[in-house]
mmCIF file of C-alpha atoms in Angstrom:
data_model
loop_
_atom_site.group_PDB
_atom_site.id
_atom_site.type_symbol
_atom_site.label_atom_id
_atom_site.label_comp_id
_atom_site.label_asym_id
_atom_site.label_seq_id
_atom_site.Cartn_x
_atom_site.Cartn_y
_atom_site.Cartn_z
ATOM 1 C CA UNK A 1 157.507 78.385 108.411
ATOM 2 C CA UNK A 2 154.201 80.172 109.019
ATOM 3 C CA UNK A 3 152.238 77.109 107.877
ATOM 4 C CA UNK A 4 154.007 74.905 110.418
ATOM 5 C CA UNK A 5 153.211 77.458 113.157
ATOM 6 C CA UNK A 6 149.534 77.458 112.115
ATOM 7 C CA UNK A 7 149.387 73.652 112.202
ATOM 8 C CA UNK A 8 150.753 73.679 115.761
ATOM 9 C CA UNK A 9 148.211 76.297 116.838
ATOM 10 C CA UNK A 10 145.278 74.154 115.623
ATOM 11 C CA UNK A 11 146.622 70.652 116.263
ATOM 12 C CA UNK A 12 143.429 68.642 116.821
ATOM 13 C CA UNK A 13 144.972 65.241 117.377
ATOM 14 C CA UNK A 14 143.753 63.480 120.538
ATOM 15 C CA UNK A 15 145.837 64.550 123.516
ATOM 16 C CA UNK A 16 147.052 67.728 121.835
ATOM 17 C CA UNK A 17 147.151 70.721 124.215
ATOM 18 C CA UNK A 18 145.239 72.804 121.621
ATOM 19 C CA UNK A 19 142.431 70.311 120.920
ATOM 20 C CA UNK A 20 140.106 71.075 123.859
ATOM 21 C CA UNK A 21 140.612 74.864 123.805
ATOM 22 C CA UNK A 22 139.948 74.925 120.046
ATOM 23 C CA UNK A 23 136.798 72.787 120.367
ATOM 24 C CA UNK A 24 135.562 75.002 123.225
ATOM 25 C CA UNK A 25 136.098 78.114 121.066
ATOM 26 C CA UNK A 26 134.346 76.474 118.115
ATOM 27 C CA UNK A 27 131.410 75.446 120.319
ATOM 28 C CA UNK A 28 131.143 78.962 121.737
ATOM 29 C CA UNK A 29 131.189 80.501 118.238
ATOM 30 C CA UNK A 30 128.448 78.136 117.048
ATOM 31 C CA UNK A 31 126.352 78.873 120.161
ATOM 32 C CA UNK A 32 126.758 82.599 119.671
ATOM 33 C CA UNK A 33 126.448 82.892 115.878
ATOM 34 C CA UNK A 34 124.883 79.629 114.689
ATOM 35 C CA UNK A 35 126.334 76.907 112.498
ATOM 36 C CA UNK A 36 125.294 78.630 109.281
ATOM 37 C CA UNK A 37 127.255 81.809 110.041
ATOM 38 C CA UNK A 38 130.294 79.922 111.333
ATOM 39 C CA UNK A 39 130.425 77.830 108.157
ATOM 40 C CA UNK A 40 129.817 80.864 105.960
ATOM 41 C CA UNK A 41 132.238 83.298 107.629
ATOM 42 C CA UNK A 42 134.698 81.057 109.479
ATOM 43 C CA UNK A 43 136.108 81.861 112.893
ATOM 44 C CA UNK A 44 139.134 83.286 114.621
ATOM 45 C CA UNK A 45 141.374 81.193 116.804
ATOM 46 C CA UNK A 46 144.365 82.940 118.285
ATOM 47 C CA UNK A 47 146.036 84.939 115.533
ATOM 48 C CA UNK A 48 144.377 82.869 112.789
ATOM 49 C CA UNK A 49 141.182 83.245 110.833
ATOM 50 C CA UNK A 50 139.957 79.748 109.935
ATOM 51 C CA UNK A 51 137.709 78.972 106.986
ATOM 52 C CA UNK A 52 135.569 75.969 107.932
ATOM 53 C CA UNK A 53 133.750 75.519 104.610
ATOM 54 C CA UNK A 54 134.517 76.438 101.012
ATOM 55 C CA UNK A 55 131.630 77.177 98.663
ATOM 56 C CA UNK A 56 131.524 75.876 95.068
ATOM 57 C CA UNK A 57 131.676 79.308 93.391
ATOM 58 C CA UNK A 58 134.898 80.951 92.333
ATOM 59 C CA UNK A 59 134.082 84.055 94.400
ATOM 60 C CA UNK A 60 136.759 84.803 97.039
ATOM 61 C CA UNK A 61 137.391 84.650 99.919
ATOM 62 C CA UNK A 62 135.390 81.508 100.746
ATOM 63 C CA UNK A 63 134.611 80.114 97.313
ATOM 64 C CA UNK A 64 136.809 77.963 95.152
ATOM 65 C CA UNK A 65 135.876 74.917 93.050
ATOM 66 C CA UNK A 66 139.245 73.314 93.944
ATOM 67 C CA UNK A 67 138.871 73.927 97.678
ATOM 68 C CA UNK A 68 135.161 73.017 97.579
ATOM 69 C CA UNK A 69 136.183 69.493 96.542
ATOM 70 C CA UNK A 70 138.296 69.285 99.713
ATOM 71 C CA UNK A 71 135.240 69.773 101.974
ATOM 72 C CA UNK A 72 134.234 66.541 103.683
ATOM 73 C CA UNK A 73 130.553 65.656 103.525
ATOM 74 C CA UNK A 74 129.643 62.646 105.640
ATOM 75 C CA UNK A 75 126.673 60.742 107.020
ATOM 76 C CA UNK A 76 126.678 59.109 110.435
ATOM 77 C CA UNK A 77 123.943 56.534 111.047
ATOM 78 C CA UNK A 78 122.564 55.877 114.533
ATOM 79 C CA UNK A 79 124.441 58.779 116.084
ATOM 80 C CA UNK A 80 124.353 58.655 119.881
ATOM 81 C CA UNK A 81 123.738 62.154 121.185
ATOM 82 C CA UNK A 82 124.882 61.011 124.619
ATOM 83 C CA UNK A 83 127.020 57.870 124.862
ATOM 84 C CA UNK A 84 125.073 54.903 126.182
ATOM 85 C CA UNK A 85 121.652 56.569 125.894
ATOM 86 C CA UNK A 86 119.583 54.484 123.473
ATOM 87 C CA UNK A 87 116.696 56.992 123.577
ATOM 88 C CA UNK A 88 118.843 59.764 122.173
ATOM 89 C CA UNK A 89 120.038 58.236 118.938
ATOM 90 C CA UNK A 90 119.566 60.031 115.667
ATOM 91 C CA UNK A 91 118.792 57.805 112.707
ATOM 92 C CA UNK A 92 121.103 59.900 110.519
ATOM 93 C CA UNK A 93 123.257 62.958 110.945
ATOM 94 C CA UNK A 94 124.700 64.828 107.966
ATOM 95 C CA UNK A 95 128.005 66.552 108.615
ATOM 96 C CA UNK A 96 130.133 69.076 106.748
ATOM 97 C CA UNK A 97 133.795 69.000 107.690
ATOM 98 C CA UNK A 98 132.886 67.166 110.887
ATOM 99 C CA UNK A 99 130.216 69.656 111.960
ATOM 100 C CA UNK A 100 126.618 68.419 112.208
ATOM 101 C CA UNK A 101 124.293 70.380 109.931
ATOM 102 C CA UNK A 102 121.199 68.175 109.504
ATOM 103 C CA UNK A 103 119.610 65.526 111.696
ATOM 104 C CA UNK A 104 117.139 62.976 110.348
ATOM 105 C CA UNK A 105 114.662 60.706 112.086
ATOM 106 C CA UNK A 106 112.940 58.079 109.972
ATOM 107 C CA UNK A 107 109.264 57.329 110.438
ATOM 108 C CA UNK A 108 109.611 53.618 109.804
ATOM 109 C CA UNK A 109 110.983 50.600 111.569
ATOM 110 C CA UNK A 110 110.454 49.380 115.114
ATOM 111 C CA UNK A 111 111.256 52.497 117.156
ATOM 112 C CA UNK A 112 109.230 55.168 115.332
ATOM 113 C CA UNK A 113 107.015 53.395 112.790
ATOM 114 C CA UNK A 114 105.138 56.518 111.637
ATOM 115 C CA UNK A 115 105.944 60.040 110.546
ATOM 116 C CA UNK A 116 103.918 61.386 113.477
ATOM 117 C CA UNK A 117 105.893 59.310 115.981
ATOM 118 C CA UNK A 118 109.172 60.636 114.587
ATOM 119 C CA UNK A 119 107.876 64.232 114.890
ATOM 120 C CA UNK A 120 106.786 63.461 118.451
ATOM 121 C CA UNK A 121 110.275 62.098 119.209
ATOM 122 C CA UNK A 122 111.797 65.498 118.307
ATOM 123 C CA UNK A 123 109.120 67.367 120.280
ATOM 124 C CA UNK A 124 109.996 65.430 123.421
ATOM 125 C CA UNK A 125 113.678 66.359 123.209
ATOM 126 C CA UNK A 126 114.820 69.201 125.409
ATOM 127 C CA UNK A 127 117.689 71.356 124.094
ATOM 128 C CA UNK A 128 119.402 70.557 127.402
ATOM 129 C CA UNK A 129 119.608 66.886 126.381
ATOM 130 C CA UNK A 130 122.232 67.533 123.719
ATOM 131 C CA UNK A 131 123.820 70.598 122.196
ATOM 132 C CA UNK A 132 122.907 69.347 118.710
ATOM 133 C CA UNK A 133 119.269 70.190 119.561
ATOM 134 C CA UNK A 134 119.985 73.775 120.667
ATOM 135 C CA UNK A 135 118.992 76.706 118.488
ATOM 136 C CA UNK A 136 121.460 77.370 115.684
ATOM 137 C CA UNK A 137 123.430 74.134 116.166
ATOM 138 C CA UNK A 138 121.963 72.489 113.053
ATOM 139 C CA UNK A 139 120.474 73.954 109.904
ATOM 140 C CA UNK A 140 117.430 71.687 110.116
ATOM 141 C CA UNK A 141 115.953 68.591 111.718
ATOM 142 C CA UNK A 142 114.108 66.321 109.264
ATOM 143 C CA UNK A 143 111.473 63.634 109.670
ATOM 144 C CA UNK A 144 111.270 61.254 106.727
ATOM 145 C CA UNK A 145 109.048 58.315 105.870
ATOM 146 C CA UNK A 146 108.191 56.622 102.583
ATOM 147 C CA UNK A 147 105.592 59.250 101.686
ATOM 148 C CA UNK A 148 106.356 62.452 103.615
ATOM 149 C CA UNK A 149 109.230 64.690 104.547
ATOM 150 C CA UNK A 150 108.993 67.493 107.115
ATOM 151 C CA UNK A 151 111.584 69.717 108.726
ATOM 152 C CA UNK A 152 112.016 72.051 111.657
ATOM 153 C CA UNK A 153 114.768 74.674 111.771
ATOM 154 C CA UNK A 154 114.245 75.579 115.430
ATOM 155 C CA UNK A 155 113.394 72.833 117.898
ATOM 156 C CA UNK A 156 111.346 74.185 120.808
ATOM 157 C CA UNK A 157 110.064 70.990 122.393
ATOM 158 C CA UNK A 158 106.233 70.950 122.186
ATOM 159 C CA UNK A 159 106.237 74.193 120.172
ATOM 160 C CA UNK A 160 108.459 72.765 117.422
ATOM 161 C CA UNK A 161 106.822 73.390 114.068
ATOM 162 C CA UNK A 162 107.507 70.823 111.370
ATOM 163 C CA UNK A 163 106.927 72.194 107.891
ATOM 164 C CA UNK A 164 106.108 69.875 104.968
ATOM 165 C CA UNK A 165 109.074 69.498 102.643
ATOM 166 C CA UNK A 166 107.359 67.004 100.379
ATOM 167 C CA UNK A 167 106.403 67.928 96.838
ATOM 168 C CA UNK A 168 104.189 65.553 94.933
ATOM 169 C CA UNK A 169 100.679 64.604 93.886
ATOM 170 C CA UNK A 170 99.147 65.025 97.347
ATOM 171 C CA UNK A 171 100.655 68.500 98.004
#
């Protein structure tokens, strides 16, 4: 059947001959168009057009309350950007269908005890240190402590601008 053919074309199990070529195509699409556009519009792979995220509205082609419930939202704590590198660990990474969309560094604890230190951590990261830090790879990078929340949509090392996200009495 056509469905069986499609499953073979995008077999992502470890060791599958299509896994690495598919992931390379996905990575290229995200680099070229950004994660937001790839999630919104999907991507082509061989003869297929793949929808990578379904919205909650009933508006076709990428919206369906039933399919929206099949999206997988997950949180990965202490995500190593590079295996074995303790410096490059994100406190939290939010993923949609396995794709990272938001990174979070907490301004508390032993490693980065203040909001400012967590912002500084992001500003010291070069996009070359991990693709997750490259432009368009994530929707936003957040810094959170018990009193403030800031975000940056485009990390540019020292030029990264973190915008207050906090709403409250002091804002």
